[in-house]
Amino acid sequence: FDYVISPSQWGYDSLINNGAPSERTFIVPEGVNSWQFHPYSRPFKSDQSKIRFLMVGKFENRKGYYEGLKAFALAYEKNKNIEMWTKPDMISGPKAQVGAEYVNYLRELPDLPIHTYTGLYSLNQMRRLYYGCDYFLFPSKCEGWGLPLIEAIACGIPTISCSFGGQSEFLKTIEDNFISIPYKIEDITCEIWKKSYPQKGNYWGQWASIDSVELSKILLDVCDKDYTSKALNASKIIREEFSWEKSANKLIELIFKNQ
Protein backbone atom coordinates (compact mmCIF):
# COMPACT_ATOMS: atom_id res chain seq x y z
CA PHE A 1 0.00 0.00 0.00
CA ASP A 2 1.06 3.59 -0.57
CA TYR A 3 -0.65 4.80 2.60
CA VAL A 4 -1.66 3.20 5.88
CA ILE A 5 -4.23 5.45 7.54
CA SER A 6 -5.58 5.44 11.08
CA PRO A 7 -8.35 7.74 12.34
CA SER A 8 -6.65 8.23 15.72
CA GLN A 9 -3.32 8.64 17.47
CA TRP A 10 -4.11 5.49 19.45
CA GLY A 11 -4.66 3.53 16.22
CA TYR A 12 -1.48 5.00 14.72
CA ASP A 13 0.58 3.94 17.73
CA SER A 14 -0.95 0.45 17.57
CA LEU A 15 -0.03 0.15 13.89
CA ILE A 16 3.55 1.31 14.42
CA ASN A 17 3.99 -0.99 17.41
CA ASN A 18 2.88 -3.91 15.23
CA GLY A 19 5.23 -3.25 12.33
CA ALA A 20 3.50 -0.72 10.05
CA PRO A 21 6.04 1.46 8.20
CA SER A 22 6.16 4.85 9.95
CA GLU A 23 7.05 6.69 6.71
CA ARG A 24 3.78 5.54 5.11
CA THR A 25 1.47 5.59 8.15
CA PHE A 26 -0.66 8.65 8.84
CA ILE A 27 -3.55 9.92 10.96
CA VAL A 28 -6.72 11.13 9.23
CA PRO A 29 -9.57 11.44 11.76
CA GLU A 30 -13.01 10.29 10.71
CA GLY A 31 -16.01 12.55 11.25
CA VAL A 32 -19.71 12.95 11.89
CA ASN A 33 -22.54 14.08 9.65
CA SER A 34 -23.31 17.37 11.38
CA TRP A 35 -26.16 18.11 8.95
CA GLN A 36 -28.01 15.09 10.32
CA PHE A 37 -26.70 14.88 13.88
CA HIS A 38 -27.18 18.14 15.77
CA PRO A 39 -29.08 19.34 18.86
CA TYR A 40 -31.31 21.96 17.25
CA SER A 41 -34.58 20.01 17.26
CA ARG A 42 -33.90 17.87 20.31
CA PRO A 43 -36.02 18.31 23.45
CA PHE A 44 -33.95 19.00 26.56
CA LYS A 45 -35.71 16.14 28.36
CA SER A 46 -37.21 12.94 26.99
CA ASP A 47 -41.00 12.92 26.88
CA GLN A 48 -41.44 10.48 29.76
CA SER A 49 -40.81 10.79 33.47
CA LYS A 50 -38.28 7.94 33.53
CA ILE A 51 -34.62 8.65 32.84
CA ARG A 52 -33.58 6.79 29.70
CA PHE A 53 -30.16 5.39 28.91
CA LEU A 54 -29.33 4.26 25.37
CA MET A 55 -26.68 1.81 24.14
CA VAL A 56 -26.00 1.36 20.41
CA GLY A 57 -23.67 -1.13 18.74
CA LYS A 58 -23.55 -4.80 17.86
CA PHE A 59 -23.83 -7.09 20.85
CA GLU A 60 -20.40 -8.45 21.68
CA ASN A 61 -17.99 -8.49 24.59
CA ARG A 62 -15.89 -5.64 23.16
CA LYS A 63 -18.82 -3.22 23.22
CA GLY A 64 -19.24 -3.54 26.99
CA TYR A 65 -22.86 -4.66 26.91
CA TYR A 66 -22.38 -7.17 29.72
CA GLU A 67 -20.89 -4.54 32.01
CA GLY A 68 -23.37 -1.86 30.93
CA LEU A 69 -26.48 -3.98 31.41
CA LYS A 70 -25.24 -5.40 34.70
CA ALA A 71 -24.54 -1.85 35.90
CA PHE A 72 -28.06 -0.87 34.88
CA ALA A 73 -29.51 -3.83 36.81
CA LEU A 74 -27.60 -2.79 39.92
CA ALA A 75 -28.69 0.83 39.54
CA TYR A 76 -32.32 -0.21 39.03
CA GLU A 77 -32.32 -1.91 42.42
CA LYS A 78 -31.89 1.54 43.97
CA ASN A 79 -33.76 3.70 41.47
CA LYS A 80 -36.87 2.41 39.71
CA ASN A 81 -37.17 5.64 37.74
CA ILE A 82 -34.70 4.56 35.04
CA GLU A 83 -34.94 2.47 31.90
CA MET A 84 -32.56 1.17 29.25
CA TRP A 85 -32.86 1.32 25.47
CA THR A 86 -30.58 -0.80 23.31
CA LYS A 87 -29.94 -1.21 19.60
CA PRO A 88 -27.72 -4.31 19.58
CA ASP A 89 -28.12 -5.45 15.95
CA MET A 90 -25.61 -7.58 14.15
CA ILE A 91 -25.50 -5.91 10.71
CA SER A 92 -24.63 -7.97 7.63
CA GLY A 93 -25.27 -6.34 4.27
CA PRO A 94 -29.01 -5.63 4.00
CA LYS A 95 -29.82 -7.70 7.09
CA ALA A 96 -30.01 -6.63 10.73
CA GLN A 97 -30.83 -9.04 13.51
CA VAL A 98 -30.46 -9.47 17.24
CA GLY A 99 -28.19 -12.40 18.07
CA ALA A 100 -29.00 -15.31 20.35
CA GLU A 101 -26.31 -14.23 22.84
CA TYR A 102 -28.19 -11.00 23.51
CA VAL A 103 -31.55 -12.74 23.91
CA ASN A 104 -30.05 -15.31 26.27
CA TYR A 105 -28.32 -12.65 28.36
CA LEU A 106 -31.55 -10.70 28.81
CA ARG A 107 -33.11 -13.84 30.27
CA GLU A 108 -30.57 -13.51 33.07
CA LEU A 109 -31.87 -9.99 33.75
CA PRO A 110 -35.64 -10.54 34.14
CA ASP A 111 -38.19 -7.89 35.09
CA LEU A 112 -36.02 -4.98 34.01
CA PRO A 113 -37.25 -2.12 31.80
CA ILE A 114 -34.93 -2.86 28.85
CA HIS A 115 -36.35 -1.94 25.44
CA THR A 116 -34.68 -3.38 22.34
CA TYR A 117 -34.71 -1.67 18.95
CA THR A 118 -33.63 -3.48 15.81
CA GLY A 119 -33.53 -3.07 12.05
CA LEU A 120 -31.74 -1.03 9.41
CA TYR A 121 -32.31 2.59 10.45
CA SER A 122 -32.00 5.67 8.27
CA LEU A 123 -29.99 8.64 9.53
CA ASN A 124 -33.25 10.36 10.47
CA GLN A 125 -34.37 7.32 12.45
CA MET A 126 -31.05 7.16 14.26
CA ARG A 127 -31.26 10.84 15.13
CA ARG A 128 -34.75 10.36 16.57
CA LEU A 129 -33.48 7.39 18.59
CA TYR A 130 -30.69 9.52 20.06
CA TYR A 131 -33.13 12.33 20.75
CA GLY A 132 -35.38 9.97 22.71
CA CYS A 133 -32.85 9.25 25.45
CA ASP A 134 -31.48 11.29 28.33
CA TYR A 135 -28.01 9.71 28.42
CA PHE A 136 -25.98 7.81 25.83
CA LEU A 137 -24.07 4.96 27.47
CA PHE A 138 -20.99 3.72 25.63
CA PRO A 139 -18.87 1.38 27.79
CA SER A 140 -16.97 0.00 24.80
CA LYS A 141 -13.61 -1.50 25.71
CA CYS A 142 -11.97 -0.39 22.47
CA GLU A 143 -13.05 1.19 19.20
CA GLY A 144 -11.56 2.01 15.85
CA TRP A 145 -13.57 5.25 15.94
CA GLY A 146 -16.98 4.87 17.58
CA LEU A 147 -19.53 6.26 15.12
CA PRO A 148 -22.64 5.93 17.36
CA LEU A 149 -20.77 7.72 20.14
CA ILE A 150 -19.75 10.72 18.07
CA GLU A 151 -23.25 10.91 16.54
CA ALA A 152 -24.87 10.98 19.97
CA ILE A 153 -22.46 13.68 21.16
CA ALA A 154 -23.17 15.75 18.05
CA CYS A 155 -26.90 15.47 18.88
CA GLY A 156 -26.25 17.10 22.25
CA ILE A 157 -26.89 13.93 24.27
CA PRO A 158 -25.10 13.80 27.64
CA THR A 159 -22.65 10.95 27.20
CA ILE A 160 -21.16 8.35 29.54
CA SER A 161 -18.18 6.69 27.88
CA CYS A 162 -14.92 4.85 28.29
CA SER A 163 -12.12 6.76 26.54
CA PHE A 164 -9.66 4.00 25.66
CA GLY A 165 -9.13 3.34 21.96
CA GLY A 166 -9.96 5.23 18.80
CA GLN A 167 -12.77 7.20 20.44
CA SER A 168 -10.15 8.97 22.58
CA GLU A 169 -9.26 11.01 19.47
CA PHE A 170 -12.44 13.08 19.74
CA LEU A 171 -13.21 12.56 23.44
CA LYS A 172 -9.99 14.33 24.40
CA THR A 173 -11.37 17.51 22.78
CA ILE A 174 -14.43 17.47 25.07
CA GLU A 175 -12.63 16.28 28.19
CA ASP A 176 -14.74 18.28 30.65
CA ASN A 177 -18.02 17.84 28.79
CA PHE A 178 -18.71 14.09 29.03
CA ILE A 179 -18.92 11.60 31.90
CA SER A 180 -15.82 9.40 31.84
CA ILE A 181 -15.99 5.73 32.87
CA PRO A 182 -12.95 4.62 34.91
CA TYR A 183 -11.12 1.62 33.48
CA LYS A 184 -8.06 -0.58 33.75
CA ILE A 185 -6.08 -1.99 30.83
CA GLU A 186 -6.07 -5.79 30.70
CA ASP A 187 -5.09 -8.51 28.24
CA ILE A 188 -7.93 -9.73 26.02
CA THR A 189 -9.15 -13.10 27.28
CA CYS A 190 -12.60 -13.30 25.62
CA GLU A 191 -12.78 -16.77 24.07
CA ILE A 192 -15.24 -15.75 21.35
CA TRP A 193 -12.97 -12.87 20.33
CA LYS A 194 -9.90 -15.10 20.32
CA LYS A 195 -11.65 -17.71 18.18
CA SER A 196 -12.87 -15.08 15.72
CA TYR A 197 -9.47 -13.38 15.36
CA PRO A 198 -6.67 -15.97 15.61
CA GLN A 199 -3.26 -14.44 16.27
CA LYS A 200 0.28 -15.70 15.95
CA GLY A 201 1.85 -16.18 19.35
CA ASN A 202 -1.59 -16.43 20.98
CA TYR A 203 -1.58 -12.80 22.08
CA TRP A 204 -4.63 -10.67 21.30
CA GLY A 205 -3.53 -7.35 22.74
CA GLN A 206 -5.32 -5.34 25.41
CA TRP A 207 -8.51 -3.42 25.97
CA ALA A 208 -10.27 -1.56 28.76
CA SER A 209 -11.71 -3.39 31.74
CA ILE A 210 -14.77 -1.77 33.35
CA ASP A 211 -16.20 -2.44 36.81
CA SER A 212 -20.01 -2.79 36.67
CA VAL A 213 -20.41 -1.73 40.30
CA GLU A 214 -18.53 1.51 39.71
CA LEU A 215 -20.48 2.12 36.51
CA SER A 216 -23.77 1.60 38.36
CA LYS A 217 -22.75 4.38 40.75
CA ILE A 218 -22.26 6.68 37.77
CA LEU A 219 -25.70 5.81 36.40
CA LEU A 220 -27.28 6.64 39.75
CA ASP A 221 -25.27 9.84 40.14
CA VAL A 222 -26.25 11.34 36.78
CA CYS A 223 -29.93 10.91 37.62
CA ASP A 224 -29.63 13.79 40.08
CA LYS A 225 -27.67 16.14 37.81
CA ASP A 226 -28.23 18.24 34.73
CA TYR A 227 -25.60 17.84 32.02
CA THR A 228 -27.48 19.79 29.35
CA SER A 229 -25.01 22.68 29.19
CA LYS A 230 -21.95 20.41 29.02
CA ALA A 231 -23.62 18.26 26.35
CA LEU A 232 -24.35 21.29 24.18
CA ASN A 233 -20.74 22.46 24.57
CA ALA A 234 -19.55 19.02 23.51
CA SER A 235 -21.89 19.03 20.50
CA LYS A 236 -20.56 22.37 19.29
CA ILE A 237 -16.92 21.30 19.59
CA ILE A 238 -17.47 17.94 17.88
CA ARG A 239 -19.47 19.38 14.97
CA GLU A 240 -16.86 22.07 14.37
CA GLU A 241 -13.77 19.90 14.73
CA PHE A 242 -14.85 16.58 13.21
CA SER A 243 -16.92 17.21 10.11
CA TRP A 244 -16.52 14.83 7.17
CA GLU A 245 -15.47 17.86 5.11
CA LYS A 246 -12.47 18.34 7.38
CA SER A 247 -11.65 14.65 7.16
CA ALA A 248 -11.75 14.77 3.35
CA ASN A 249 -9.55 17.88 3.26
CA LYS A 250 -6.95 16.25 5.51
CA LEU A 251 -6.85 13.21 3.25
CA ILE A 252 -6.47 15.37 0.14
CA GLU A 253 -3.65 17.36 1.78
CA LEU A 254 -1.92 14.12 2.73
CA ILE A 255 -2.06 12.75 -0.80
CA PHE A 256 -0.76 15.92 -2.46
CA LYS A 257 1.93 16.45 0.15
CA ASN A 258 3.34 12.95 -0.35
CA GLN A 259 3.18 12.67 -4.14
Coordinates of C-alpha atoms in Angstrom, one line a residue:
F1 CA 0.0 0.0 0.0
D2 CA 1.1 3.6 -0.6
Y3 CA -0.7 4.8 2.6
V4 CA -1.7 3.2 5.9
I5 CA -4.2 5.4 7.5
S6 CA -5.6 5.4 11.1
P7 CA -8.4 7.7 12.3
S8 CA -6.7 8.2 15.7
Q9 CA -3.3 8.6 17.5
W10 CA -4.1 5.5 19.5
G11 CA -4.7 3.5 16.2
Y12 CA -1.5 5.0 14.7
D13 CA 0.6 3.9 17.7
S14 CA -0.9 0.5 17.6
L15 CA 0.0 0.1 13.9
I16 CA 3.5 1.3 14.4
N17 CA 4.0 -1.0 17.4
N18 CA 2.9 -3.9 15.2
G19 CA 5.2 -3.2 12.3
A20 CA 3.5 -0.7 10.1
P21 CA 6.0 1.5 8.2
S22 CA 6.2 4.9 9.9
E23 CA 7.1 6.7 6.7
R24 CA 3.8 5.5 5.1
T25 CA 1.5 5.6 8.1
F26 CA -0.7 8.6 8.8
I27 CA -3.5 9.9 11.0
V28 CA -6.7 11.1 9.2
P29 CA -9.6 11.4 11.8
E30 CA -13.0 10.3 10.7
G31 CA -16.0 12.6 11.3
V32 CA -19.7 12.9 11.9
N33 CA -22.5 14.1 9.6
S34 CA -23.3 17.4 11.4
W35 CA -26.2 18.1 8.9
Q36 CA -28.0 15.1 10.3
F37 CA -26.7 14.9 13.9
H38 CA -27.2 18.1 15.8
P39 CA -29.1 19.3 18.9
Y40 CA -31.3 22.0 17.2
S41 CA -34.6 20.0 17.3
R42 CA -33.9 17.9 20.3
P43 CA -36.0 18.3 23.5
F44 CA -34.0 19.0 26.6
K45 CA -35.7 16.1 28.4
S46 CA -37.2 12.9 27.0
D47 CA -41.0 12.9 26.9
Q48 CA -41.4 10.5 29.8
S49 CA -40.8 10.8 33.5
K50 CA -38.3 7.9 33.5
I51 CA -34.6 8.6 32.8
R52 CA -33.6 6.8 29.7
F53 CA -30.2 5.4 28.9
L54 CA -29.3 4.3 25.4
M55 CA -26.7 1.8 24.1
V56 CA -26.0 1.4 20.4
G57 CA -23.7 -1.1 18.7
K58 CA -23.5 -4.8 17.9
F59 CA -23.8 -7.1 20.9
E60 CA -20.4 -8.5 21.7
N61 CA -18.0 -8.5 24.6
R62 CA -15.9 -5.6 23.2
K63 CA -18.8 -3.2 23.2
G64 CA -19.2 -3.5 27.0
Y65 CA -22.9 -4.7 26.9
Y66 CA -22.4 -7.2 29.7
E67 CA -20.9 -4.5 32.0
G68 CA -23.4 -1.9 30.9
L69 CA -26.5 -4.0 31.4
K70 CA -25.2 -5.4 34.7
A71 CA -24.5 -1.9 35.9
F72 CA -28.1 -0.9 34.9
A73 CA -29.5 -3.8 36.8
L74 CA -27.6 -2.8 39.9
A75 CA -28.7 0.8 39.5
Y76 CA -32.3 -0.2 39.0
E77 CA -32.3 -1.9 42.4
K78 CA -31.9 1.5 44.0
N79 CA -33.8 3.7 41.5
K80 CA -36.9 2.4 39.7
N81 CA -37.2 5.6 37.7
I82 CA -34.7 4.6 35.0
E83 CA -34.9 2.5 31.9
M84 CA -32.6 1.2 29.2
W85 CA -32.9 1.3 25.5
T86 CA -30.6 -0.8 23.3
K87 CA -29.9 -1.2 19.6
P88 CA -27.7 -4.3 19.6
D89 CA -28.1 -5.4 16.0
M90 CA -25.6 -7.6 14.2
I91 CA -25.5 -5.9 10.7
S92 CA -24.6 -8.0 7.6
G93 CA -25.3 -6.3 4.3
P94 CA -29.0 -5.6 4.0
K95 CA -29.8 -7.7 7.1
A96 CA -30.0 -6.6 10.7
Q97 CA -30.8 -9.0 13.5
V98 CA -30.5 -9.5 17.2
G99 CA -28.2 -12.4 18.1
A100 CA -29.0 -15.3 20.3
E101 CA -26.3 -14.2 22.8
Y102 CA -28.2 -11.0 23.5
V103 CA -31.5 -12.7 23.9
N104 CA -30.0 -15.3 26.3
Y105 CA -28.3 -12.6 28.4
L106 CA -31.6 -10.7 28.8
R107 CA -33.1 -13.8 30.3
E108 CA -30.6 -13.5 33.1
L109 CA -31.9 -10.0 33.7
P110 CA -35.6 -10.5 34.1
D111 CA -38.2 -7.9 35.1
L112 CA -36.0 -5.0 34.0
P113 CA -37.2 -2.1 31.8
I114 CA -34.9 -2.9 28.9
H115 CA -36.4 -1.9 25.4
T116 CA -34.7 -3.4 22.3
Y117 CA -34.7 -1.7 18.9
T118 CA -33.6 -3.5 15.8
G119 CA -33.5 -3.1 12.0
L120 CA -31.7 -1.0 9.4
Y121 CA -32.3 2.6 10.4
S122 CA -32.0 5.7 8.3
L123 CA -30.0 8.6 9.5
N124 CA -33.3 10.4 10.5
Q125 CA -34.4 7.3 12.4
M126 CA -31.0 7.2 14.3
R127 CA -31.3 10.8 15.1
R128 CA -34.8 10.4 16.6
L129 CA -33.5 7.4 18.6
Y130 CA -30.7 9.5 20.1
Y131 CA -33.1 12.3 20.8
G132 CA -35.4 10.0 22.7
C133 CA -32.8 9.3 25.4
D134 CA -31.5 11.3 28.3
Y135 CA -28.0 9.7 28.4
F136 CA -26.0 7.8 25.8
L137 CA -24.1 5.0 27.5
F138 CA -21.0 3.7 25.6
P139 CA -18.9 1.4 27.8
S140 CA -17.0 0.0 24.8
K141 CA -13.6 -1.5 25.7
C142 CA -12.0 -0.4 22.5
E143 CA -13.1 1.2 19.2
G144 CA -11.6 2.0 15.9
W145 CA -13.6 5.2 15.9
G146 CA -17.0 4.9 17.6
L147 CA -19.5 6.3 15.1
P148 CA -22.6 5.9 17.4
L149 CA -20.8 7.7 20.1
I150 CA -19.7 10.7 18.1
E151 CA -23.2 10.9 16.5
A152 CA -24.9 11.0 20.0
I153 CA -22.5 13.7 21.2
A154 CA -23.2 15.8 18.1
C155 CA -26.9 15.5 18.9
G156 CA -26.3 17.1 22.2
I157 CA -26.9 13.9 24.3
P158 CA -25.1 13.8 27.6
T159 CA -22.6 11.0 27.2
I160 CA -21.2 8.3 29.5
S161 CA -18.2 6.7 27.9
C162 CA -14.9 4.8 28.3
S163 CA -12.1 6.8 26.5
F164 CA -9.7 4.0 25.7
G165 CA -9.1 3.3 22.0
G166 CA -10.0 5.2 18.8
Q167 CA -12.8 7.2 20.4
S168 CA -10.2 9.0 22.6
E169 CA -9.3 11.0 19.5
F170 CA -12.4 13.1 19.7
L171 CA -13.2 12.6 23.4
K172 CA -10.0 14.3 24.4
T173 CA -11.4 17.5 22.8
I174 CA -14.4 17.5 25.1
E175 CA -12.6 16.3 28.2
D176 CA -14.7 18.3 30.6
N177 CA -18.0 17.8 28.8
F178 CA -18.7 14.1 29.0
I179 CA -18.9 11.6 31.9
S180 CA -15.8 9.4 31.8
I181 CA -16.0 5.7 32.9
P182 CA -12.9 4.6 34.9
Y183 CA -11.1 1.6 33.5
K184 CA -8.1 -0.6 33.7
I185 CA -6.1 -2.0 30.8
E186 CA -6.1 -5.8 30.7
D187 CA -5.1 -8.5 28.2
I188 CA -7.9 -9.7 26.0
T189 CA -9.2 -13.1 27.3
C190 CA -12.6 -13.3 25.6
E191 CA -12.8 -16.8 24.1
I192 CA -15.2 -15.8 21.4
W193 CA -13.0 -12.9 20.3
K194 CA -9.9 -15.1 20.3
K195 CA -11.6 -17.7 18.2
S196 CA -12.9 -15.1 15.7
Y197 CA -9.5 -13.4 15.4
P198 CA -6.7 -16.0 15.6
Q199 CA -3.3 -14.4 16.3
K200 CA 0.3 -15.7 15.9
G201 CA 1.8 -16.2 19.3
N202 CA -1.6 -16.4 21.0
Y203 CA -1.6 -12.8 22.1
W204 CA -4.6 -10.7 21.3
G205 CA -3.5 -7.4 22.7
Q206 CA -5.3 -5.3 25.4
W207 CA -8.5 -3.4 26.0
A208 CA -10.3 -1.6 28.8
S209 CA -11.7 -3.4 31.7
I210 CA -14.8 -1.8 33.4
D211 CA -16.2 -2.4 36.8
S212 CA -20.0 -2.8 36.7
V213 CA -20.4 -1.7 40.3
E214 CA -18.5 1.5 39.7
L215 CA -20.5 2.1 36.5
S216 CA -23.8 1.6 38.4
K217 CA -22.8 4.4 40.8
I218 CA -22.3 6.7 37.8
L219 CA -25.7 5.8 36.4
L220 CA -27.3 6.6 39.7
D221 CA -25.3 9.8 40.1
V222 CA -26.3 11.3 36.8
C223 CA -29.9 10.9 37.6
D224 CA -29.6 13.8 40.1
K225 CA -27.7 16.1 37.8
D226 CA -28.2 18.2 34.7
Y227 CA -25.6 17.8 32.0
T228 CA -27.5 19.8 29.3
S229 CA -25.0 22.7 29.2
K230 CA -22.0 20.4 29.0
A231 CA -23.6 18.3 26.3
L232 CA -24.4 21.3 24.2
N233 CA -20.7 22.5 24.6
A234 CA -19.6 19.0 23.5
S235 CA -21.9 19.0 20.5
K236 CA -20.6 22.4 19.3
I237 CA -16.9 21.3 19.6
I238 CA -17.5 17.9 17.9
R239 CA -19.5 19.4 15.0
E240 CA -16.9 22.1 14.4
E241 CA -13.8 19.9 14.7
F242 CA -14.9 16.6 13.2
S243 CA -16.9 17.2 10.1
W244 CA -16.5 14.8 7.2
E245 CA -15.5 17.9 5.1
K246 CA -12.5 18.3 7.4
S247 CA -11.7 14.6 7.2
A248 CA -11.7 14.8 3.4
N249 CA -9.6 17.9 3.3
K250 CA -7.0 16.3 5.5
L251 CA -6.9 13.2 3.3
I252 CA -6.5 15.4 0.1
E253 CA -3.7 17.4 1.8
L254 CA -1.9 14.1 2.7
I255 CA -2.1 12.7 -0.8
F256 CA -0.8 15.9 -2.5
K257 CA 1.9 16.5 0.2
N258 CA 3.3 13.0 -0.3
Q259 CA 3.2 12.7 -4.1

